[in-house]
Amino acid sequence: MKIAIIGTGYVGLPSGVGFAELGNDVYCIDNNVSKINMLNKGILTLYENGLEELFRHNVKEGRLHFTTSMSEGIKDADLVIIAVGTPPHPITKEADLQYIEAAAQELAPHLTGYTVVATKSTVPVGTGDKVEAIIRKFNSKADVDIISLPEFLREGFAIYDFFNPERIVVGTDSERARQLIRDLYVSFKNTKLLFVNRKSSETIKYASNAFLAIKLNYINEMANFCEKSGADIDEVAEGMGLDSRIGNKFLKAGPGYGGSCFPKDTNAMSYMARQYGVTMPLIDTTIAENDARPALMAQRILSMAGNDAKIAVLGLAFKNGTDDCRTSPAIQIIEKMLEKKANIIAYDPQANISALKILGNKIAYADDAYGAVKDADIIAVLTEWKEFAELDWQKISGMVKQKNIMDCRNILDGNTLKELGFKYRCIGQKPE
Ligand code: UDX
């Protein structure tokens, strides 16, 4: 199958590489010339676990192409996937559809033969109708079905999720389009292909992400309770998670959810609901409480650190496994601490460069964790990288100025650290 993917971001690129690995001829299209030039030189433009090897393999096999040309990518394609960004409007927070609409307009004239155009970007309910109207306006003769094919890939695990999806949701009433999608995923024998109408499919994406955000906010609320009551949130979460009706995933308390999806999608869902005159207080409360969490974390770190402290931050990405700092709780916590003129040095295994683009030289950056913690008055763990738990903490205990740790991800072994003389505080445990 010839597949064209418009947009080479965290959704488009891993998906393109994945579809190529399945044996398809994939054209990744982007209007960012420097990105396409880099990809054509064999340089990946983002970090994603396991992506590089598959990228190289499929380029070598001649199944993965990168182009700025719509005509080259779209011509003779069986499937066109729109995977461009839908950033939030700065004030209303509604999803901005300008890139989707531009993609639909630009691709339309190049369609040849029967083509399925699938929207993979997270788009407001009803966007499929808009995309359809644009494509028909700019190519009234096109033999095309416009479907919704939402992505559920987690950053950092996008390749794993691509090859091991729990469900593939397809929004279309067209039997021809359904058959094309069945053919595309023919090797995914154990995966449920759920065919629904286009608006249901668009809603499933928002409903899923908003639900998970509420679940995370719930466990963070419970962590606040544990900090006062003396219960331990990790034990509480383990006990809750053994009930299969609750499930043990997304129960890790932390500094709040971040990234390019949950904050954006909850806000967009709330905006959409208001447009329909529906109130969604569960979602609105979750947004407000999550927004307030970085300030709470910053205040805890600063209160432990004391005046004129050197603060060593471990972790900048919004979660482990990625270099993405978009709406990262770590960045938000740092910004809150900078408002109080904090002196910060940070290290992230993958995200130093992305953080530099946001924070500039307002903080210092270290090349490794040991470089960051040297002479620190407090160490704040803000991203759940496994390598932080595996550091030589005995060595670190001899390098710091004061032995203070605020573990906002509950990934360190508190008992060992206390034995080493550290004052250790984490989420959801009463401070000693
Ligand atoms: C999410 C959805 O999971 C994915 O299905 C969708 O397609 C895109 O949005 P992603 O944004 O990559 O994926 O991150 P995810 O792994 O869901 O984590 C979101 C945030 O929640 C991160 O900041 C993470 O650190 C936090 N989180 C997650 C927790 O604090 N605790 C948890 O138990 C799980």
mmCIF file with all atom_site columns, C-alpha atoms in Angstrom, residues 157-327:
data_model
loop_
_atom_site.group_PDB
_atom_site.id
_atom_site.type_symbol
_atom_site.label_atom_id
_atom_site.label_alt_id
_atom_site.label_comp_id
_atom_site.label_asym_id
_atom_site.label_entity_id
_atom_site.label_seq_id
_atom_site.pdbx_PDB_ins_code
_atom_site.Cartn_x
_atom_site.Cartn_y
_atom_site.Cartn_z
_atom_site.occupancy
_atom_site.B_iso_or_equiv
_atom_site.pdbx_formal_charge
_atom_site.auth_seq_id
_atom_site.auth_comp_id
_atom_site.auth_asym_id
_atom_site.auth_atom_id
_atom_site.pdbx_PDB_model_num
ATOM 1   C CA . PHE A 1 157 ? 6.490   4.067   23.966 1.00 0.00 ? 157 PHE A CA 1
ATOM 2   C CA . ALA A 1 158 ? 5.192   5.036   20.537 1.00 0.00 ? 158 ALA A CA 1
ATOM 3   C CA . ILE A 1 159 ? 6.951   2.213   18.707 1.00 0.00 ? 159 ILE A CA 1
ATOM 4   C CA . TYR A 1 160 ? 5.834   -0.384  21.247 1.00 0.00 ? 160 TYR A CA 1
ATOM 5   C CA . ASP A 1 161 ? 2.279   0.985   21.145 1.00 0.00 ? 161 ASP A CA 1
ATOM 6   C CA . PHE A 1 162 ? 2.279   1.061   17.346 1.00 0.00 ? 162 PHE A CA 1
ATOM 7   C CA . PHE A 1 163 ? 2.995   -2.661  17.135 1.00 0.00 ? 163 PHE A CA 1
ATOM 8   C CA . ASN A 1 164 ? 0.918   -3.612  20.200 1.00 0.00 ? 164 ASN A CA 1
ATOM 9   C CA . PRO A 1 165 ? -2.241  -1.511  20.063 1.00 0.00 ? 165 PRO A CA 1
ATOM 10  C CA . GLU A 1 166 ? -5.030  -2.388  22.486 1.00 0.00 ? 166 GLU A CA 1
ATOM 11  C CA . ARG A 1 167 ? -7.572  -1.113  19.979 1.00 0.00 ? 167 ARG A CA 1
ATOM 12  C CA . ILE A 1 168 ? -7.733  0.567   16.611 1.00 0.00 ? 168 ILE A CA 1
ATOM 13  C CA . VAL A 1 169 ? -10.651 2.956   16.396 1.00 0.00 ? 169 VAL A CA 1
ATOM 14  C CA . VAL A 1 170 ? -11.927 3.788   12.933 1.00 0.00 ? 170 VAL A CA 1
ATOM 15  C CA . GLY A 1 171 ? -14.619 6.368   12.308 1.00 0.00 ? 171 GLY A CA 1
ATOM 16  C CA . THR A 1 172 ? -16.368 5.844   8.991  1.00 0.00 ? 172 THR A CA 1
ATOM 17  C CA . ASP A 1 173 ? -19.597 4.550   7.486  1.00 0.00 ? 173 ASP A CA 1
ATOM 18  C CA . SER A 1 174 ? -17.894 3.580   4.221  1.00 0.00 ? 174 SER A CA 1
ATOM 19  C CA . GLU A 1 175 ? -17.435 -0.151  3.674  1.00 0.00 ? 175 GLU A CA 1
ATOM 20  C CA . ARG A 1 176 ? -14.663 0.521   1.127  1.00 0.00 ? 176 ARG A CA 1
ATOM 21  C CA . ALA A 1 177 ? -12.703 2.525   3.692  1.00 0.00 ? 177 ALA A CA 1
ATOM 22  C CA . ARG A 1 178 ? -13.305 -0.134  6.342  1.00 0.00 ? 178 ARG A CA 1
ATOM 23  C CA . GLN A 1 179 ? -11.885 -2.782  4.040  1.00 0.00 ? 179 GLN A CA 1
ATOM 24  C CA . LEU A 1 180 ? -8.778  -0.716  3.351  1.00 0.00 ? 180 LEU A CA 1
ATOM 25  C CA . ILE A 1 181 ? -8.173  -0.353  7.099  1.00 0.00 ? 181 ILE A CA 1
ATOM 26  C CA . ARG A 1 182 ? -8.752  -4.101  7.625  1.00 0.00 ? 182 ARG A CA 1
ATOM 27  C CA . ASP A 1 183 ? -6.101  -4.750  4.944  1.00 0.00 ? 183 ASP A CA 1
ATOM 28  C CA . LEU A 1 184 ? -3.716  -2.255  6.519  1.00 0.00 ? 184 LEU A CA 1
ATOM 29  C CA . TYR A 1 185 ? -3.901  -3.961  9.911  1.00 0.00 ? 185 TYR A CA 1
ATOM 30  C CA . VAL A 1 186 ? -4.244  -7.514  8.613  1.00 0.00 ? 186 VAL A CA 1
ATOM 31  C CA . SER A 1 187 ? -1.213  -8.718  10.587 1.00 0.00 ? 187 SER A CA 1
ATOM 32  C CA . PHE A 1 188 ? -2.673  -7.423  13.903 1.00 0.00 ? 188 PHE A CA 1
ATOM 33  C CA . LYS A 1 189 ? -4.602  -10.605 14.582 1.00 0.00 ? 189 LYS A CA 1
ATOM 34  C CA . ASN A 1 190 ? -5.280  -9.955  18.273 1.00 0.00 ? 190 ASN A CA 1
ATOM 35  C CA . THR A 1 191 ? -6.233  -6.298  18.071 1.00 0.00 ? 191 THR A CA 1
ATOM 36  C CA . LYS A 1 192 ? -9.831  -5.158  18.176 1.00 0.00 ? 192 LYS A CA 1
ATOM 37  C CA . LEU A 1 193 ? -10.699 -3.031  15.155 1.00 0.00 ? 193 LEU A CA 1
ATOM 38  C CA . LEU A 1 194 ? -13.592 -0.910  16.334 1.00 0.00 ? 194 LEU A CA 1
ATOM 39  C CA . PHE A 1 195 ? -15.653 0.627   13.547 1.00 0.00 ? 195 PHE A CA 1
ATOM 40  C CA . VAL A 1 196 ? -17.858 3.494   14.664 1.00 0.00 ? 196 VAL A CA 1
ATOM 41  C CA . ASN A 1 197 ? -19.245 6.637   13.125 1.00 0.00 ? 197 ASN A CA 1
ATOM 42  C CA . ARG A 1 198 ? -16.830 9.499   12.518 1.00 0.00 ? 198 ARG A CA 1
ATOM 43  C CA . LYS A 1 199 ? -18.051 11.706  15.363 1.00 0.00 ? 199 LYS A CA 1
ATOM 44  C CA . SER A 1 200 ? -17.936 8.838   17.857 1.00 0.00 ? 200 SER A CA 1
ATOM 45  C CA . SER A 1 201 ? -14.370 8.124   16.816 1.00 0.00 ? 201 SER A CA 1
ATOM 46  C CA . GLU A 1 202 ? -13.372 11.766  17.277 1.00 0.00 ? 202 GLU A CA 1
ATOM 47  C CA . THR A 1 203 ? -15.060 11.746  20.693 1.00 0.00 ? 203 THR A CA 1
ATOM 48  C CA . ILE A 1 204 ? -13.404 8.478   21.816 1.00 0.00 ? 204 ILE A CA 1
ATOM 49  C CA . LYS A 1 205 ? -10.000 10.163  21.675 1.00 0.00 ? 205 LYS A CA 1
ATOM 50  C CA . TYR A 1 206 ? -11.041 13.090  23.881 1.00 0.00 ? 206 TYR A CA 1
ATOM 51  C CA . ALA A 1 207 ? -13.115 10.928  26.201 1.00 0.00 ? 207 ALA A CA 1
ATOM 52  C CA . SER A 1 208 ? -10.162 8.572   26.735 1.00 0.00 ? 208 SER A CA 1
ATOM 53  C CA . ASN A 1 209 ? -7.573  11.248  27.419 1.00 0.00 ? 209 ASN A CA 1
ATOM 54  C CA . ALA A 1 210 ? -9.891  13.236  29.680 1.00 0.00 ? 210 ALA A CA 1
ATOM 55  C CA . PHE A 1 211 ? -10.729 10.079  31.636 1.00 0.00 ? 211 PHE A CA 1
ATOM 56  C CA . LEU A 1 212 ? -7.037  9.260   32.146 1.00 0.00 ? 212 LEU A CA 1
ATOM 57  C CA . ALA A 1 213 ? -6.355  12.856  33.199 1.00 0.00 ? 213 ALA A CA 1
ATOM 58  C CA . ILE A 1 214 ? -9.175  12.622  35.764 1.00 0.00 ? 214 ILE A CA 1
ATOM 59  C CA . LYS A 1 215 ? -7.725  9.321   37.019 1.00 0.00 ? 215 LYS A CA 1
ATOM 60  C CA . LEU A 1 216 ? -4.300  10.941  37.460 1.00 0.00 ? 216 LEU A CA 1
ATOM 61  C CA . ASN A 1 217 ? -5.788  13.928  39.204 1.00 0.00 ? 217 ASN A CA 1
ATOM 62  C CA . TYR A 1 218 ? -7.699  11.592  41.489 1.00 0.00 ? 218 TYR A CA 1
ATOM 63  C CA . ILE A 1 219 ? -4.542  9.769   42.584 1.00 0.00 ? 219 ILE A CA 1
ATOM 64  C CA . ASN A 1 220 ? -2.798  13.108  43.128 1.00 0.00 ? 220 ASN A CA 1
ATOM 65  C CA . GLU A 1 221 ? -5.724  14.276  45.282 1.00 0.00 ? 221 GLU A CA 1
ATOM 66  C CA . MET A 1 222 ? -5.452  11.029  47.224 1.00 0.00 ? 222 MET A CA 1
ATOM 67  C CA . ALA A 1 223 ? -1.694  11.657  47.603 1.00 0.00 ? 223 ALA A CA 1
ATOM 68  C CA . ASN A 1 224 ? -2.483  15.031  49.204 1.00 0.00 ? 224 ASN A CA 1
ATOM 69  C CA . PHE A 1 225 ? -4.723  13.193  51.648 1.00 0.00 ? 225 PHE A CA 1
ATOM 70  C CA . CYS A 1 226 ? -2.040  10.573  52.415 1.00 0.00 ? 226 CYS A CA 1
ATOM 71  C CA . GLU A 1 227 ? 0.481   13.316  53.185 1.00 0.00 ? 227 GLU A CA 1
ATOM 72  C CA . LYS A 1 228 ? -1.763  14.457  56.026 1.00 0.00 ? 228 LYS A CA 1
ATOM 73  C CA . SER A 1 229 ? -3.171  11.125  57.183 1.00 0.00 ? 229 SER A CA 1
ATOM 74  C CA . GLY A 1 230 ? 0.032   9.075   57.299 1.00 0.00 ? 230 GLY A CA 1
ATOM 75  C CA . ALA A 1 231 ? -0.992  6.557   54.634 1.00 0.00 ? 231 ALA A CA 1
ATOM 76  C CA . ASP A 1 232 ? 1.430   5.850   51.766 1.00 0.00 ? 232 ASP A CA 1
ATOM 77  C CA . ILE A 1 233 ? 0.079   6.665   48.298 1.00 0.00 ? 233 ILE A CA 1
ATOM 78  C CA . ASP A 1 234 ? 2.131   3.970   46.546 1.00 0.00 ? 234 ASP A CA 1
ATOM 79  C CA . GLU A 1 235 ? 0.683   1.319   48.843 1.00 0.00 ? 235 GLU A CA 1
ATOM 80  C CA . VAL A 1 236 ? -2.810  2.765   48.422 1.00 0.00 ? 236 VAL A CA 1
ATOM 81  C CA . ALA A 1 237 ? -2.421  2.755   44.624 1.00 0.00 ? 237 ALA A CA 1
ATOM 82  C CA . GLU A 1 238 ? -1.165  -0.836  44.669 1.00 0.00 ? 238 GLU A CA 1
ATOM 83  C CA . GLY A 1 239 ? -4.169  -1.910  46.717 1.00 0.00 ? 239 GLY A CA 1
ATOM 84  C CA . MET A 1 240 ? -6.600  -0.064  44.480 1.00 0.00 ? 240 MET A CA 1
ATOM 85  C CA . GLY A 1 241 ? -4.988  -1.349  41.296 1.00 0.00 ? 241 GLY A CA 1
ATOM 86  C CA . LEU A 1 242 ? -5.527  -4.994  42.248 1.00 0.00 ? 242 LEU A CA 1
ATOM 87  C CA . ASP A 1 243 ? -9.217  -4.415  41.583 1.00 0.00 ? 243 ASP A CA 1
ATOM 88  C CA . SER A 1 244 ? -9.522  -5.065  37.853 1.00 0.00 ? 244 SER A CA 1
ATOM 89  C CA . ARG A 1 245 ? -12.430 -2.628  37.673 1.00 0.00 ? 245 ARG A CA 1
ATOM 90  C CA . ILE A 1 246 ? -9.984  0.125   38.649 1.00 0.00 ? 246 ILE A CA 1
ATOM 91  C CA . GLY A 1 247 ? -6.859  -1.268  36.961 1.00 0.00 ? 247 GLY A CA 1
ATOM 92  C CA . ASN A 1 248 ? -3.276  -0.657  38.074 1.00 0.00 ? 248 ASN A CA 1
ATOM 93  C CA . LYS A 1 249 ? -2.266  1.757   35.319 1.00 0.00 ? 249 LYS A CA 1
ATOM 94  C CA . PHE A 1 250 ? -2.207  5.541   35.590 1.00 0.00 ? 250 PHE A CA 1
ATOM 95  C CA . LEU A 1 251 ? -2.166  5.403   39.353 1.00 0.00 ? 251 LEU A CA 1
ATOM 96  C CA . LYS A 1 252 ? 1.308   6.802   39.914 1.00 0.00 ? 252 LYS A CA 1
ATOM 97  C CA . ALA A 1 253 ? 1.040   10.014  41.889 1.00 0.00 ? 253 ALA A CA 1
ATOM 98  C CA . GLY A 1 254 ? 3.366   12.776  40.791 1.00 0.00 ? 254 GLY A CA 1
ATOM 99  C CA . PRO A 1 255 ? 3.822   16.440  39.971 1.00 0.00 ? 255 PRO A CA 1
ATOM 100 C CA . GLY A 1 256 ? 0.747   16.504  37.717 1.00 0.00 ? 256 GLY A CA 1
ATOM 101 C CA . TYR A 1 257 ? 0.228   15.358  34.165 1.00 0.00 ? 257 TYR A CA 1
ATOM 102 C CA . GLY A 1 258 ? 1.880   17.194  31.293 1.00 0.00 ? 258 GLY A CA 1
ATOM 103 C CA . GLY A 1 259 ? 2.867   16.706  27.682 1.00 0.00 ? 259 GLY A CA 1
ATOM 104 C CA . SER A 1 260 ? 1.327   17.666  24.421 1.00 0.00 ? 260 SER A CA 1
ATOM 105 C CA . CYS A 1 261 ? -1.928  15.739  24.862 1.00 0.00 ? 261 CYS A CA 1
ATOM 106 C CA . PHE A 1 262 ? -3.600  15.656  28.282 1.00 0.00 ? 262 PHE A CA 1
ATOM 107 C CA . PRO A 1 263 ? -3.406  19.392  29.078 1.00 0.00 ? 263 PRO A CA 1
ATOM 108 C CA . LYS A 1 264 ? -4.446  20.332  25.543 1.00 0.00 ? 264 LYS A CA 1
ATOM 109 C CA . ASP A 1 265 ? -7.156  17.708  25.145 1.00 0.00 ? 265 ASP A CA 1
ATOM 110 C CA . THR A 1 266 ? -8.845  18.324  28.508 1.00 0.00 ? 266 THR A CA 1
ATOM 111 C CA . ASN A 1 267 ? -9.013  22.040  27.734 1.00 0.00 ? 267 ASN A CA 1
ATOM 112 C CA . ALA A 1 268 ? -10.314 21.404  24.223 1.00 0.00 ? 268 ALA A CA 1
ATOM 113 C CA . MET A 1 269 ? -12.943 18.978  25.567 1.00 0.00 ? 269 MET A CA 1
ATOM 114 C CA . SER A 1 270 ? -14.098 21.559  28.085 1.00 0.00 ? 270 SER A CA 1
ATOM 115 C CA . TYR A 1 271 ? -14.284 24.199  25.349 1.00 0.00 ? 271 TYR A CA 1
ATOM 116 C CA . MET A 1 272 ? -16.249 21.868  23.055 1.00 0.00 ? 272 MET A CA 1
ATOM 117 C CA . ALA A 1 273 ? -18.685 21.021  25.839 1.00 0.00 ? 273 ALA A CA 1
ATOM 118 C CA . ARG A 1 274 ? -19.341 24.709  26.461 1.00 0.00 ? 274 ARG A CA 1
ATOM 119 C CA . GLN A 1 275 ? -20.065 25.179  22.753 1.00 0.00 ? 275 GLN A CA 1
ATOM 120 C CA . TYR A 1 276 ? -22.803 22.545  23.090 1.00 0.00 ? 276 TYR A CA 1
ATOM 121 C CA . GLY A 1 277 ? -24.071 24.063  26.360 1.00 0.00 ? 277 GLY A CA 1
ATOM 122 C CA . VAL A 1 278 ? -22.900 21.055  28.375 1.00 0.00 ? 278 VAL A CA 1
ATOM 123 C CA . THR A 1 279 ? -21.110 21.453  31.707 1.00 0.00 ? 279 THR A CA 1
ATOM 124 C CA . MET A 1 280 ? -18.302 19.044  32.581 1.00 0.00 ? 280 MET A CA 1
ATOM 125 C CA . PRO A 1 281 ? -17.263 19.911  36.135 1.00 0.00 ? 281 PRO A CA 1
ATOM 126 C CA . LEU A 1 282 ? -15.156 16.755  36.563 1.00 0.00 ? 282 LEU A CA 1
ATOM 127 C CA . ILE A 1 283 ? -12.934 17.800  33.674 1.00 0.00 ? 283 ILE A CA 1
ATOM 128 C CA . ASP A 1 284 ? -12.883 21.468  34.708 1.00 0.00 ? 284 ASP A CA 1
ATOM 129 C CA . THR A 1 285 ? -11.827 20.602  38.264 1.00 0.00 ? 285 THR A CA 1
ATOM 130 C CA . THR A 1 286 ? -9.121  18.303  36.972 1.00 0.00 ? 286 THR A CA 1
ATOM 131 C CA . ILE A 1 287 ? -7.724  21.069  34.764 1.00 0.00 ? 287 ILE A CA 1
ATOM 132 C CA . ALA A 1 288 ? -7.716  23.574  37.629 1.00 0.00 ? 288 ALA A CA 1
ATOM 133 C CA . GLU A 1 289 ? -6.143  21.199  40.164 1.00 0.00 ? 289 GLU A CA 1
ATOM 134 C CA . ASN A 1 290 ? -3.495  20.006  37.730 1.00 0.00 ? 290 ASN A CA 1
ATOM 135 C CA . ASP A 1 291 ? -2.647  23.584  36.787 1.00 0.00 ? 291 ASP A CA 1
ATOM 136 C CA . ALA A 1 292 ? -2.102  24.378  40.463 1.00 0.00 ? 292 ALA A CA 1
ATOM 137 C CA . ARG A 1 293 ? 0.244   21.450  41.109 1.00 0.00 ? 293 ARG A CA 1
ATOM 138 C CA . PRO A 1 294 ? 3.566   22.844  39.798 1.00 0.00 ? 294 PRO A CA 1
ATOM 139 C CA . ALA A 1 295 ? 3.338   25.803  42.207 1.00 0.00 ? 295 ALA A CA 1
ATOM 140 C CA . LEU A 1 296 ? 2.732   23.372  45.074 1.00 0.00 ? 296 LEU A CA 1
ATOM 141 C CA . MET A 1 297 ? 5.773   21.296  44.071 1.00 0.00 ? 297 MET A CA 1
ATOM 142 C CA . ALA A 1 298 ? 7.956   24.398  43.669 1.00 0.00 ? 298 ALA A CA 1
ATOM 143 C CA . GLN A 1 299 ? 6.964   25.642  47.089 1.00 0.00 ? 299 GLN A CA 1
ATOM 144 C CA . ARG A 1 300 ? 7.860   22.282  48.682 1.00 0.00 ? 300 ARG A CA 1
ATOM 145 C CA . ILE A 1 301 ? 11.287  22.235  47.045 1.00 0.00 ? 301 ILE A CA 1
ATOM 146 C CA . LEU A 1 302 ? 12.029  25.830  48.028 1.00 0.00 ? 302 LEU A CA 1
ATOM 147 C CA . SER A 1 303 ? 10.888  25.318  51.603 1.00 0.00 ? 303 SER A CA 1
ATOM 148 C CA . MET A 1 304 ? 13.249  22.344  51.978 1.00 0.00 ? 304 MET A CA 1
ATOM 149 C CA . ALA A 1 305 ? 16.137  24.095  50.250 1.00 0.00 ? 305 ALA A CA 1
ATOM 150 C CA . GLY A 1 306 ? 16.427  27.256  52.348 1.00 0.00 ? 306 GLY A CA 1
ATOM 151 C CA . ASN A 1 307 ? 17.674  30.652  51.221 1.00 0.00 ? 307 ASN A CA 1
ATOM 152 C CA . ASP A 1 308 ? 20.256  31.050  48.426 1.00 0.00 ? 308 ASP A CA 1
ATOM 153 C CA . ALA A 1 309 ? 20.200  27.318  47.853 1.00 0.00 ? 309 ALA A CA 1
ATOM 154 C CA . LYS A 1 310 ? 21.680  25.593  44.845 1.00 0.00 ? 310 LYS A CA 1
ATOM 155 C CA . ILE A 1 311 ? 18.880  23.434  43.460 1.00 0.00 ? 311 ILE A CA 1
ATOM 156 C CA . ALA A 1 312 ? 19.815  20.409  41.353 1.00 0.00 ? 312 ALA A CA 1
ATOM 157 C CA . VAL A 1 313 ? 16.947  19.332  39.132 1.00 0.00 ? 313 VAL A CA 1
ATOM 158 C CA . LEU A 1 314 ? 16.984  15.806  37.731 1.00 0.00 ? 314 LEU A CA 1
ATOM 159 C CA . GLY A 1 315 ? 14.580  15.532  34.816 1.00 0.00 ? 315 GLY A CA 1
ATOM 160 C CA . LEU A 1 316 ? 13.159  18.125  32.424 1.00 0.00 ? 316 LEU A CA 1
ATOM 161 C CA . ALA A 1 317 ? 11.034  16.103  29.981 1.00 0.00 ? 317 ALA A CA 1
ATOM 162 C CA . PHE A 1 318 ? 7.313   15.772  30.729 1.00 0.00 ? 318 PHE A CA 1
ATOM 163 C CA . LYS A 1 319 ? 7.901   12.075  31.358 1.00 0.00 ? 319 LYS A CA 1
ATOM 164 C CA . ASN A 1 320 ? 10.630  9.497   30.794 1.00 0.00 ? 320 ASN A CA 1
ATOM 165 C CA . GLY A 1 321 ? 11.494  8.019   27.399 1.00 0.00 ? 321 GLY A CA 1
ATOM 166 C CA . THR A 1 322 ? 11.153  11.285  25.490 1.00 0.00 ? 322 THR A CA 1
ATOM 167 C CA . ASP A 1 323 ? 12.963  14.584  24.896 1.00 0.00 ? 323 ASP A CA 1
ATOM 168 C CA . ASP A 1 324 ? 9.629   16.433  24.807 1.00 0.00 ? 324 ASP A CA 1
ATOM 169 C CA . CYS A 1 325 ? 9.325   19.361  27.215 1.00 0.00 ? 325 CYS A CA 1
ATOM 170 C CA . ARG A 1 326 ? 5.958   20.656  25.983 1.00 0.00 ? 326 ARG A CA 1
ATOM 171 C CA . THR A 1 327 ? 3.789   21.444  29.023 1.00 0.00 ? 327 THR A CA 1
#
